[in-house]
Amino acid sequence: MSDPFDGTERSLGQLVASATAEMSALVHDEIALAKAELRQDVKRGGIGSILGIGALVVLLFSLPMLSFALAYAINTWTGGHNGNGGWNLVWCFLLSFAFNVLVAGLLGAIAYAQIKKVKKPEKSINSAKQTAAIMQNAKPHPRPAGRPALENAESVARSSV
């Protein structure tokens, strides 16, 4: 923007064009800021969602294999491999299930923590509020002293033709 006090007067059309260009640039910058903030929050939310889905996959698809393997391992560790009987297989399977639920709970807690970090775009909201406040309080450029308003309006109208 040129200096308004450099001795040259700009026409009304030039002033409107300049104001329009500046408003357009401001709107584009605000949109870019909002996109950047939202992109970051969507990425965090996506990571949290993927971890949550991972928790469900672990719980649902690994339970049969992990449960059997862990239950028979517990039975073996408690003496079932040498003919002494060891722990009852029911208790071994319950311990196996509890372990799987613990793993799924841990993944779910991590997913919840990631999703909880997603926030509204504070910078974009504040910037838009500041712009709105400035635009509400904006006043037209003062006319030069010593000229009547009607005479000034006629010179502007003639210079913009």
PDB file of N, CA, C and O in Angstrom, residues 143 147-158:
ATOM      1  N   ARG A 143     -11.225  13.493   5.359  1.00  0.00           N
ATOM      2  CA  ARG A 143     -11.042  14.398   4.222  1.00  0.00           C
ATOM      3  C   ARG A 143     -10.025  15.470   4.600  1.00  0.00           C
ATOM      4  O   ARG A 143      -9.918  15.858   5.757  1.00  0.00           O
ATOM      5  N   ARG A 147     -11.526  21.870   2.689  1.00  0.00           N
ATOM      6  CA  ARG A 147     -12.367  21.610   1.534  1.00  0.00           C
ATOM      7  C   ARG A 147     -13.758  21.225   2.006  1.00  0.00           C
ATOM      8  O   ARG A 147     -13.890  20.368   2.862  1.00  0.00           O
ATOM      9  N   PRO A 148     -14.762  21.780   1.418  1.00  0.00           N
ATOM     10  CA  PRO A 148     -16.120  21.342   1.753  1.00  0.00           C
ATOM     11  C   PRO A 148     -16.344  19.915   1.269  1.00  0.00           C
ATOM     12  O   PRO A 148     -15.729  19.472   0.299  1.00  0.00           O
ATOM     13  N   ALA A 149     -17.238  19.207   1.948  1.00  0.00           N
ATOM     14  CA  ALA A 149     -17.482  17.797   1.641  1.00  0.00           C
ATOM     15  C   ALA A 149     -18.002  17.615   0.221  1.00  0.00           C
ATOM     16  O   ALA A 149     -17.601  16.709  -0.484  1.00  0.00           O
ATOM     17  N   LEU A 150     -18.907  18.501  -0.235  1.00  0.00           N
ATOM     18  CA  LEU A 150     -19.497  18.359  -1.552  1.00  0.00           C
ATOM     19  C   LEU A 150     -18.446  18.554  -2.631  1.00  0.00           C
ATOM     20  O   LEU A 150     -18.387  17.824  -3.602  1.00  0.00           O
ATOM     21  N   GLU A 151     -17.588  19.575  -2.459  1.00  0.00           N
ATOM     22  CA  GLU A 151     -16.548  19.846  -3.442  1.00  0.00           C
ATOM     23  C   GLU A 151     -15.585  18.669  -3.537  1.00  0.00           C
ATOM     24  O   GLU A 151     -15.167  18.279  -4.614  1.00  0.00           O
ATOM     25  N   ASN A 152     -15.203  18.090  -2.398  1.00  0.00           N
ATOM     26  CA  ASN A 152     -14.307  16.938  -2.367  1.00  0.00           C
ATOM     27  C   ASN A 152     -14.954  15.742  -3.061  1.00  0.00           C
ATOM     28  O   ASN A 152     -14.302  15.024  -3.800  1.00  0.00           O
ATOM     29  N   ALA A 153     -16.240  15.520  -2.836  1.00  0.00           N
ATOM     30  CA  ALA A 153     -16.945  14.397  -3.449  1.00  0.00           C
ATOM     31  C   ALA A 153     -16.976  14.556  -4.966  1.00  0.00           C
ATOM     32  O   ALA A 153     -16.838  13.586  -5.700  1.00  0.00           O
ATOM     33  N   GLU A 154     -17.157  15.796  -5.456  1.00  0.00           N
ATOM     34  CA  GLU A 154     -17.179  16.015  -6.896  1.00  0.00           C
ATOM     35  C   GLU A 154     -15.814  15.734  -7.501  1.00  0.00           C
ATOM     36  O   GLU A 154     -15.705  15.150  -8.569  1.00  0.00           O
ATOM     37  N   SER A 155     -14.744  16.127  -6.811  1.00  0.00           N
ATOM     38  CA  SER A 155     -13.398  15.886  -7.368  1.00  0.00           C
ATOM     39  C   SER A 155     -13.077  14.410  -7.387  1.00  0.00           C
ATOM     40  O   SER A 155     -12.433  13.931  -8.302  1.00  0.00           O
ATOM     41  N   VAL A 156     -13.560  13.687  -6.394  1.00  0.00           N
ATOM     42  CA  VAL A 156     -13.356  12.236  -6.390  1.00  0.00           C
ATOM     43  C   VAL A 156     -14.150  11.599  -7.505  1.00  0.00           C
ATOM     44  O   VAL A 156     -13.664  10.721  -8.212  1.00  0.00           O
ATOM     45  N   ALA A 157     -15.390  12.060  -7.686  1.00  0.00           N
ATOM     46  CA  ALA A 157     -16.219  11.480  -8.737  1.00  0.00           C
ATOM     47  C   ALA A 157     -15.601  11.755 -10.107  1.00  0.00           C
ATOM     48  O   ALA A 157     -15.597  10.875 -10.965  1.00  0.00           O
ATOM     49  N   ARG A 158     -15.054  12.950 -10.326  1.00  0.00           N
ATOM     50  CA  ARG A 158     -14.441  13.266 -11.608  1.00  0.00           C
ATOM     51  C   ARG A 158     -13.150  12.488 -11.803  1.00  0.00           C
ATOM     52  O   ARG A 158     -12.859  12.061 -12.900  1.00  0.00           O
TER      53      ARG A 158
END
